[in-house]
Short mmCIF file of C-alpha atoms and ligand atoms in Angstrom, two decimals:
data_model
loop_
_atom_site.label_atom_id
_atom_site.label_comp_id
_atom_site.label_asym_id
_atom_site.label_seq_id
_atom_site.Cartn_x
_atom_site.Cartn_y
_atom_site.Cartn_z
CA UNK A 27 161.49 -11.33 150.79
CA UNK A 28 162.80 -14.77 149.82
CA UNK A 29 160.28 -17.32 148.63
CA UNK A 30 161.39 -19.68 151.45
CA UNK A 31 159.77 -17.36 154.01
CA UNK A 32 156.42 -18.22 152.43
CA UNK A 33 156.26 -21.51 154.31
CA UNK A 34 156.06 -19.76 157.69
CA UNK A 35 152.85 -18.08 158.71
CA UNK A 36 153.59 -14.36 158.77
CA UNK A 37 151.99 -11.54 160.73
CA UNK A 38 149.84 -8.95 158.97
CA UNK A 39 152.50 -6.23 159.36
CA UNK A 40 154.99 -8.43 157.48
CA UNK A 41 152.49 -9.52 154.85
CA UNK A 42 151.60 -5.86 154.22
CA UNK A 43 155.20 -5.16 153.23
CA UNK A 44 155.97 -8.36 151.34
CA UNK A 45 152.96 -10.45 150.27
CA UNK A 46 152.76 -10.94 146.50
CA UNK A 47 155.98 -8.99 145.96
CA UNK A 48 159.07 -11.16 145.69
CA UNK A 49 162.17 -9.32 144.43
CA UNK A 50 161.98 -8.94 140.64
CA UNK A 51 163.74 -12.03 139.17
CA UNK A 52 165.18 -10.11 136.20
CA UNK A 53 166.81 -7.24 138.14
CA UNK A 54 166.51 -7.93 141.87
CA UNK A 55 164.41 -4.75 142.27
CA UNK A 56 162.87 -4.86 145.75
CA UNK A 57 159.86 -2.80 144.75
CA UNK A 58 157.19 -4.16 142.42
CA UNK A 59 157.71 -2.83 138.89
CA UNK A 60 154.83 -0.90 137.29
CA UNK A 61 154.12 -2.93 134.17
CA UNK A 62 152.31 -0.45 131.95
CA UNK A 63 152.02 -2.72 128.90
CA UNK A 64 148.45 -3.17 127.72
CA UNK A 65 149.36 -6.38 125.88
CA UNK A 66 151.89 -9.23 126.11
CA UNK A 67 153.76 -11.00 123.30
CA UNK A 68 152.83 -14.66 122.74
CA UNK A 69 155.35 -17.12 121.31
CA UNK A 70 152.61 -18.54 119.14
CA UNK A 71 148.83 -18.05 119.39
CA UNK A 72 147.75 -19.07 122.89
CA UNK A 73 151.33 -19.72 124.05
CA UNK A 74 152.01 -16.96 126.59
CA UNK A 75 153.72 -16.46 129.97
CA UNK A 76 150.56 -16.01 132.01
CA UNK A 77 149.57 -12.61 130.66
CA UNK A 78 147.67 -11.82 127.46
CA UNK A 79 146.00 -8.44 127.80
CA UNK A 80 146.08 -6.09 130.81
CA UNK A 81 142.32 -5.98 131.37
CA UNK A 82 142.43 -9.76 131.89
CA UNK A 83 145.57 -9.73 134.01
CA UNK A 84 148.61 -7.57 134.68
CA UNK A 85 151.73 -8.33 136.77
CA UNK A 86 151.44 -5.23 138.98
CA UNK A 87 147.73 -5.91 139.55
CA UNK A 88 148.49 -9.57 140.27
CA UNK A 89 150.93 -8.49 143.00
CA UNK A 90 148.30 -6.22 144.57
CA UNK A 91 145.64 -8.93 144.36
CA UNK A 92 147.93 -11.45 146.06
CA UNK A 93 148.76 -8.93 148.79
CA UNK A 94 145.07 -8.10 149.38
CA UNK A 95 144.20 -11.80 149.64
CA UNK A 96 147.00 -12.34 152.16
CA UNK A 97 145.91 -9.39 154.32
CA UNK A 98 142.31 -10.61 154.50
CA UNK A 99 143.29 -14.26 154.91
CA UNK A 100 141.48 -15.26 151.71
CA UNK A 101 142.46 -17.37 148.72
CA UNK A 102 141.54 -14.95 145.95
CA UNK A 103 142.01 -11.19 145.66
CA UNK A 104 140.55 -8.94 142.97
CA UNK A 105 141.39 -5.30 142.35
CA UNK A 106 138.95 -2.85 140.79
CA UNK A 107 138.90 0.72 139.50
CA UNK A 108 136.91 1.96 142.52
CA UNK A 109 135.07 0.66 145.54
CA UNK A 110 131.83 1.06 143.62
CA UNK A 111 133.41 -0.72 140.63
CA UNK A 112 134.08 -3.64 142.99
CA UNK A 113 130.49 -3.47 144.31
CA UNK A 114 129.00 -3.26 140.80
CA UNK A 115 130.96 -6.31 139.69
CA UNK A 116 130.00 -8.32 142.79
CA UNK A 117 126.33 -7.42 142.32
CA UNK A 118 126.46 -8.72 138.74
CA UNK A 119 126.95 -12.22 140.13
CA UNK A 120 123.22 -11.93 140.92
CA UNK A 121 120.37 -12.29 138.46
CA UNK A 122 116.95 -10.66 138.09
CA UNK A 123 114.63 -11.95 140.83
CA UNK A 124 117.42 -12.24 143.39
CA UNK A 125 117.25 -10.18 146.57
CA UNK A 126 119.96 -8.39 148.57
CA UNK A 127 119.49 -7.92 152.31
CA UNK A 128 121.58 -4.87 153.11
CA UNK A 129 122.43 -3.22 156.40
CA UNK A 130 120.43 -0.01 156.77
CA UNK A 131 123.47 2.24 157.14
CA UNK A 132 125.79 2.03 154.14
CA UNK A 133 127.85 4.49 152.11
CA UNK A 134 125.44 6.73 150.12
CA UNK A 135 126.92 5.55 146.81
CA UNK A 136 126.32 1.91 147.77
CA UNK A 137 122.70 2.72 148.62
CA UNK A 138 122.34 4.52 145.28
CA UNK A 139 123.85 1.59 143.38
CA UNK A 140 121.44 -0.89 144.98
CA UNK A 141 118.39 1.37 144.85
CA UNK A 142 118.81 3.21 141.54
CA UNK A 143 120.86 0.83 139.39
CA UNK A 144 120.29 -2.76 140.56
CA UNK A 145 116.60 -2.45 141.50
CA UNK A 146 115.50 -1.35 137.99
CA UNK A 147 117.45 -4.34 136.64
CA UNK A 148 115.32 -6.69 138.76
CA UNK A 149 117.62 -7.20 141.76
CA UNK A 150 115.70 -5.84 144.76
CA UNK A 151 117.26 -4.79 148.05
CA UNK A 152 115.93 -4.15 151.51
CA UNK A 153 117.77 -2.06 154.08
CA UNK A 154 117.53 -3.35 157.63
CA UNK A 155 119.16 -2.54 160.97
CA UNK A 156 121.24 -5.65 161.61
CA UNK A 157 122.27 -4.64 165.16
CA UNK A 158 120.09 -7.54 166.25
CA UNK A 159 121.32 -10.53 164.18
CA UNK A 160 117.83 -12.07 164.43
CA UNK A 161 116.72 -9.25 162.09
CA UNK A 162 118.53 -11.24 159.39
CA UNK A 163 116.33 -14.28 159.98
CA UNK A 164 113.21 -12.09 159.97
CA UNK A 165 114.13 -10.18 156.83
CA UNK A 166 115.53 -12.88 154.59
CA UNK A 167 113.37 -14.02 151.70
CA UNK A 168 113.58 -17.30 149.78
CA UNK A 169 115.26 -15.32 146.99
CA UNK A 170 117.82 -13.56 149.24
CA UNK A 171 121.20 -14.48 147.77
CA UNK A 172 123.42 -11.89 149.41
CA UNK A 173 123.59 -10.23 152.81
CA UNK A 174 125.55 -6.99 152.48
CA UNK A 175 126.89 -5.09 155.45
CA UNK A 176 129.37 -2.53 156.57
CA UNK A 177 130.67 -2.71 160.12
CA UNK A 178 131.51 -0.17 161.43
CA UNK A 179 128.89 1.47 159.23
CA UNK A 180 129.21 4.69 157.28
CA UNK A 181 128.43 7.19 158.77
CA UNK A 182 126.65 6.07 161.99
CA UNK A 183 129.44 3.72 163.15
CA UNK A 184 126.98 0.96 163.99
CA UNK A 185 128.51 -2.41 164.75
CA UNK A 186 126.98 -5.63 163.41
CA UNK A 187 127.94 -9.09 164.66
CA UNK A 188 129.58 -10.68 161.61
CA UNK A 189 129.76 -14.22 163.08
CA UNK A 190 126.13 -14.31 164.23
CA UNK A 191 124.84 -12.85 160.94
CA UNK A 192 126.94 -15.27 158.86
CA UNK A 193 125.63 -18.24 160.81
CA UNK A 194 122.00 -17.30 160.13
CA UNK A 195 122.56 -16.32 156.49
CA UNK A 196 124.48 -19.46 155.64
CA UNK A 197 121.76 -21.76 156.96
CA UNK A 198 119.43 -20.03 154.50
CA UNK A 199 121.85 -20.34 151.57
CA UNK A 200 122.90 -16.69 151.20
CA UNK A 201 126.44 -15.38 150.98
CA UNK A 202 127.59 -12.68 153.39
CA UNK A 203 129.63 -9.71 152.16
CA UNK A 204 131.35 -7.37 154.61
CA UNK A 205 132.56 -4.00 153.41
CA UNK A 206 135.67 -3.78 155.59
CA UNK A 207 136.67 -0.29 154.44
CA UNK A 208 136.27 1.40 157.85
CA UNK A 209 137.91 -1.33 159.93
CA UNK A 210 140.70 -2.40 157.53
CA UNK A 211 142.29 -5.86 157.80
CA UNK A 212 144.43 -4.46 160.63
CA UNK A 213 141.42 -4.25 162.94
CA UNK A 214 138.97 -6.84 161.63
CA UNK A 215 139.07 -10.12 159.66
CA UNK A 216 135.56 -10.78 158.30
CA UNK A 217 136.47 -14.03 156.52
CA UNK A 218 137.80 -15.55 159.75
CA UNK A 219 134.57 -14.46 161.46
CA UNK A 220 132.44 -16.33 158.90
CA UNK A 221 131.83 -13.90 156.03
CA UNK A 222 132.18 -15.19 152.46
CA UNK A 223 133.32 -12.01 150.75
CA UNK A 224 135.25 -8.94 151.89
CA UNK A 225 135.04 -5.70 149.95
CA UNK A 226 137.13 -2.53 150.20
CA UNK A 227 137.25 0.92 148.84
CA UNK A 228 141.07 0.92 148.57
CA UNK A 229 140.68 4.67 148.02
CA UNK A 230 140.61 4.84 151.82
CA UNK A 231 142.95 3.26 154.39
CA UNK A 232 144.59 0.67 152.13
CA UNK A 233 146.06 3.27 149.79
CA UNK A 234 146.01 5.77 152.62
CA UNK A 235 147.28 8.88 150.83
CA UNK A 236 144.18 10.20 149.05
CA UNK A 237 145.76 9.91 145.61
CA UNK A 238 144.03 6.80 144.20
CA UNK A 239 140.44 5.73 143.63
CA UNK A 240 140.29 1.94 143.83
CA UNK A 241 138.41 -1.10 145.09
CA UNK A 242 139.03 -4.69 146.10
CA UNK A 243 137.29 -7.97 146.81
CA UNK A 244 138.72 -10.99 148.66
CA UNK A 245 137.11 -14.41 149.00
CA UNK A 246 137.92 -18.07 149.58
CA UNK A 247 134.66 -19.20 147.96
CA UNK A 248 135.84 -20.97 144.79
CA UNK A 249 132.56 -20.76 142.85
CA UNK A 250 132.14 -17.07 143.66
CA UNK A 251 135.81 -16.36 142.81
CA UNK A 252 135.47 -18.04 139.45
CA UNK A 253 132.41 -15.99 138.55
CA UNK A 254 133.98 -12.77 139.81
CA UNK A 255 137.16 -13.40 137.80
CA UNK A 256 135.00 -13.81 134.70
CA UNK A 257 133.08 -10.61 135.46
CA UNK A 258 136.20 -8.60 136.32
CA UNK A 259 137.41 -9.24 132.78
CA UNK A 260 134.00 -9.23 131.09
CA UNK A 261 132.83 -5.97 132.71
CA UNK A 262 136.24 -4.31 132.73
CA UNK A 263 136.19 -2.15 135.89
CA UNK A 264 139.91 -2.74 136.42
CA UNK A 265 142.50 -0.37 137.96
CA UNK A 266 145.55 0.98 136.13
CA UNK A 267 148.93 -0.62 136.89
CA UNK A 268 150.11 2.72 138.28
CA UNK A 269 147.21 2.84 140.75
CA UNK A 270 147.91 -0.79 141.70
CA UNK A 271 151.49 0.20 142.48
CA UNK A 272 150.39 3.14 144.61
CA UNK A 273 147.98 0.96 146.62
CA UNK A 274 150.72 -1.65 147.11
CA UNK A 275 153.01 1.08 148.38
CA UNK A 276 150.32 2.50 150.65
CA UNK A 277 149.59 -0.91 152.15
CA UNK A 278 153.19 -1.23 153.36
CA UNK A 279 152.49 1.36 156.09
CA UNK A 280 148.85 0.35 156.70
CA UNK A 281 149.31 -1.02 160.20
CA UNK A 282 151.38 1.90 161.50
CA UNK A 283 148.96 4.41 160.02
CA UNK A 284 145.86 2.65 161.34
CA UNK A 285 147.34 2.14 164.82
CA UNK A 286 148.35 5.79 165.12
CA UNK A 287 145.08 7.18 163.77
CA UNK A 288 143.02 4.80 165.93
CA UNK A 289 144.82 5.85 169.11
CA UNK A 290 144.21 9.52 168.31
CA UNK A 291 140.56 8.90 167.41
CA UNK A 292 139.88 7.15 170.73
CA UNK A 293 141.25 10.19 172.54
CA UNK A 294 139.31 12.67 170.39
CA UNK A 295 136.06 10.71 170.84
CA UNK A 296 136.40 10.94 174.64
CA UNK A 297 137.11 14.67 174.51
CA UNK A 298 134.21 15.32 172.14
CA UNK A 299 131.90 13.48 174.50
CA UNK A 300 132.86 15.84 177.29
CA UNK A 301 132.43 18.99 175.17
CA UNK A 302 129.37 21.13 176.00
CA UNK A 303 128.61 21.92 172.33
CA UNK A 304 128.46 18.23 171.41
CA UNK A 305 125.13 16.51 171.83
CA UNK A 306 126.14 12.91 170.98
CA UNK A 307 129.22 10.98 169.85
CA UNK A 308 129.17 7.82 167.75
CA UNK A 309 132.39 5.84 168.21
CA UNK A 310 132.49 2.05 168.77
CA UNK A 311 135.31 2.40 171.29
CA UNK A 312 133.13 4.31 173.74
CA UNK A 313 131.62 2.09 176.41
CA UNK A 314 128.35 3.93 175.88
CA UNK A 315 128.18 2.73 172.23
CA UNK A 316 125.21 0.30 172.09
CA UNK A 317 127.30 -2.40 170.40
CA UNK A 318 130.61 -1.77 172.15
CA UNK A 319 130.70 -5.38 173.39
CA UNK A 320 130.36 -6.78 169.86
CA UNK A 321 133.04 -4.36 168.61
CA UNK A 322 135.35 -5.53 171.38
CA UNK A 323 134.72 -9.14 170.47
CA UNK A 324 135.25 -8.91 166.71
CA UNK A 325 137.68 -6.00 166.28
CA UNK A 326 141.30 -5.52 167.33
CA UNK A 327 140.78 -1.77 167.72
CA UNK A 328 137.91 0.63 167.13
CA UNK A 329 139.12 2.57 164.12
CA UNK A 330 139.72 6.20 163.32
CA UNK A 331 136.26 7.31 162.18
CA UNK A 332 134.06 9.35 164.53
CA UNK A 333 130.63 10.85 163.95
CA UNK A 334 129.06 13.34 166.31
CA UNK A 335 126.07 15.64 166.55
CA UNK A 336 126.55 19.31 167.27
CA UNK A 337 123.88 21.04 169.29
CA UNK A 338 121.80 23.41 167.18
CA UNK A 339 121.77 21.55 163.83
CA UNK A 340 122.90 22.79 160.43
CA UNK A 341 124.29 26.27 161.08
CA UNK A 342 126.69 25.32 163.92
CA UNK A 343 127.84 22.33 161.80
CA UNK A 344 128.53 24.59 158.83
CA UNK A 345 130.46 27.00 161.03
CA UNK A 346 132.42 24.15 162.63
CA UNK A 347 133.37 22.55 159.30
CA UNK A 348 134.31 25.91 157.78
CA UNK A 349 136.44 26.91 160.78
CA UNK A 350 138.66 23.82 160.78
CA UNK A 351 142.19 24.55 159.59
CA UNK A 352 144.05 21.24 159.73
CA UNK A 353 141.08 18.96 159.02
CA UNK A 354 140.03 19.56 155.40
CA UNK A 355 136.29 19.74 154.80
CA UNK A 356 136.12 16.98 152.20
CA UNK A 357 134.46 13.69 151.30
CA UNK A 358 136.41 10.45 151.69
CA UNK A 359 138.42 9.09 154.59
CA UNK A 360 141.34 6.92 155.57
CA UNK A 361 144.18 9.12 154.33
CA UNK A 362 147.18 10.29 156.36
CA UNK A 363 145.52 13.72 156.46
CA UNK A 364 142.51 14.36 158.67
CA UNK A 365 139.19 15.07 156.97
CA UNK A 366 135.81 16.28 158.19
CA UNK A 367 132.47 16.30 156.39
CA UNK A 368 128.72 16.72 156.67
CA UNK A 369 127.10 13.39 155.66
CA UNK A 370 123.59 14.77 155.00
CA UNK A 371 124.90 17.33 152.47
CA UNK A 372 127.97 15.47 151.20
CA UNK A 373 128.54 11.67 151.26
CA UNK A 374 124.97 10.58 151.99
CA UNK A 375 122.95 13.12 149.99
CA UNK A 376 121.74 10.23 147.78
CA UNK A 377 120.02 8.57 150.76
CA UNK A 378 116.39 9.82 150.85
CA UNK A 379 115.75 12.43 153.58
CA UNK A 380 113.21 10.17 155.27
CA UNK A 381 115.72 7.33 155.63
CA UNK A 382 118.48 9.71 156.74
CA UNK A 383 116.16 10.84 159.51
CA UNK A 384 115.46 7.27 160.64
CA UNK A 385 119.18 6.53 160.70
CA UNK A 386 120.09 9.66 162.62
CA UNK A 387 121.96 11.34 159.75
CA UNK A 388 120.57 14.70 160.78
CA UNK A 389 121.66 18.25 160.05
CA UNK A 390 123.93 18.42 163.08
CA UNK A 391 125.86 15.27 162.20
CA UNK A 392 129.55 15.72 161.34
CA UNK A 393 131.96 12.90 160.46
CA UNK A 394 135.69 12.93 161.17
CA UNK A 395 138.39 10.82 159.56
CA UNK A 396 141.29 11.15 161.98
CA UNK A 397 144.68 11.11 160.27
CA UNK A 398 148.23 10.66 161.52
CA UNK A 399 149.07 14.27 162.38
CA UNK A 400 149.99 15.13 166.00
CA UNK A 401 147.03 14.57 168.30
CA UNK A 402 147.70 17.88 170.08
CA UNK A 403 147.33 19.80 166.79
CA UNK A 404 144.23 17.87 165.80
CA UNK A 405 142.47 18.51 169.10
CA UNK A 406 143.47 22.18 169.09
CA UNK A 407 141.94 22.44 165.60
CA UNK A 408 138.69 20.78 166.69
CA UNK A 409 138.47 22.81 169.89
CA UNK A 410 139.07 26.07 168.04
CA UNK A 411 136.42 25.23 165.45
CA UNK A 412 133.94 24.19 168.16
CA UNK A 413 134.45 27.60 169.78
CA UNK A 414 133.41 29.21 166.48
CA UNK A 415 130.46 26.84 165.98
O1 P1T B 511 134.60 5.82 146.40
P1 P1T B 511 134.83 4.41 146.03
O2 P1T B 511 136.26 4.00 145.98
O3 P1T B 511 134.05 4.00 144.81
O4 P1T B 511 134.25 3.53 147.25
C1 P1T B 511 132.90 3.50 147.62
C2 P1T B 511 132.78 3.17 149.07
C3 P1T B 511 132.49 1.87 149.44
N1 P1T B 511 132.36 1.50 150.74
C4 P1T B 511 132.52 2.41 151.72
C5 P1T B 511 132.36 1.97 153.15
C6 P1T B 511 132.83 3.73 151.42
O5 P1T B 511 132.99 4.59 152.44
C7 P1T B 511 132.95 4.14 150.06
C8 P1T B 511 133.26 5.54 149.69
N2 P1T B 511 133.03 6.46 150.71
C9 P1T B 511 133.26 7.81 150.64
C10 P1T B 511 133.72 8.43 149.54
C11 P1T B 511 132.97 8.57 151.88
O6 P1T B 511 133.41 9.71 152.03
O7 P1T B 511 132.28 8.00 152.74
#
């Protein structure tokens, strides 16, 4: 893409292919080079060309960070070695005595980080159902500095009203972070809705091919960005240039992958709902979803994650997950290949049993990440496995 195109406002599909990646000025290469160098020569001490040492900054990572910022409509993008590396670094902007108000349903590893790592360091968290935005007002404390939420949530696919929550939190002086991993910037723009910080596990849809573990943060908040830039270098949870390249490459097809997978998921959710062995389906696109109206308002599509409860609990779920042939029984999500898992045993085992029960993460709950394979094959696989459940 020529630099002159930068003056027009470009659609997400175009930004995904081009943002942060002008043709290489030395060779004309249209793909971002992978700059593996750990260090950069300086003409004299302190006189460099923008790069000193690859933990502090790297050209391939810079390209990814610019692309991520463009996709989320933010000023500053930061890439990390994992989603949890991104979360850890963000949480280190807080200090002992500060409080995090978190949504009640978050990735098990995020819960573990807040509960088992940050709490002993003096940063307390509470976990609250934010389906009613007024719960934010009720649960905030004078020392609440950060409101942390996923929407759709992992794994219950709850939907929280980003705009309403941000309005309440901001009046009380707290920043709002939205983990946009499930929705992706294709379907939801948290910064435009009022959030201050967007976080991603790029391991998922952004990379999209299940061959990278990575994380990202985007913000337009200058003070937060400055602190995060310091911590990214000072704490060092940075991704390799090769992984940055792979995520950049994955992002180029993000919109086509997400659109295809979302269309298939909507169809599968409807069919699951009608299946006699299925007790309940959690999918924000279903009109029966309690927050369908909010999802419709703040999302451009309902995503490709579905959770559902099989009648009979653990044993039918085990049989179902073992009988699938195209869906792999595996943790993670957002790749081109379809995955299925059992949250209580797999991704959310670190959430205490009591809390899992309150949330509805019971023994019959299965979670699907619908990929881009043919819908007919995916449904045949699910139907066959349900027969064996
Ligand atoms: O795995 P990692 O890249 O560190 O990202 C952590 C993470 C953060 N946020 C959300 C919403 C996530 O779903 C995850 C990781 N989740 C899984 C591995 C999973 O199967 O749910």
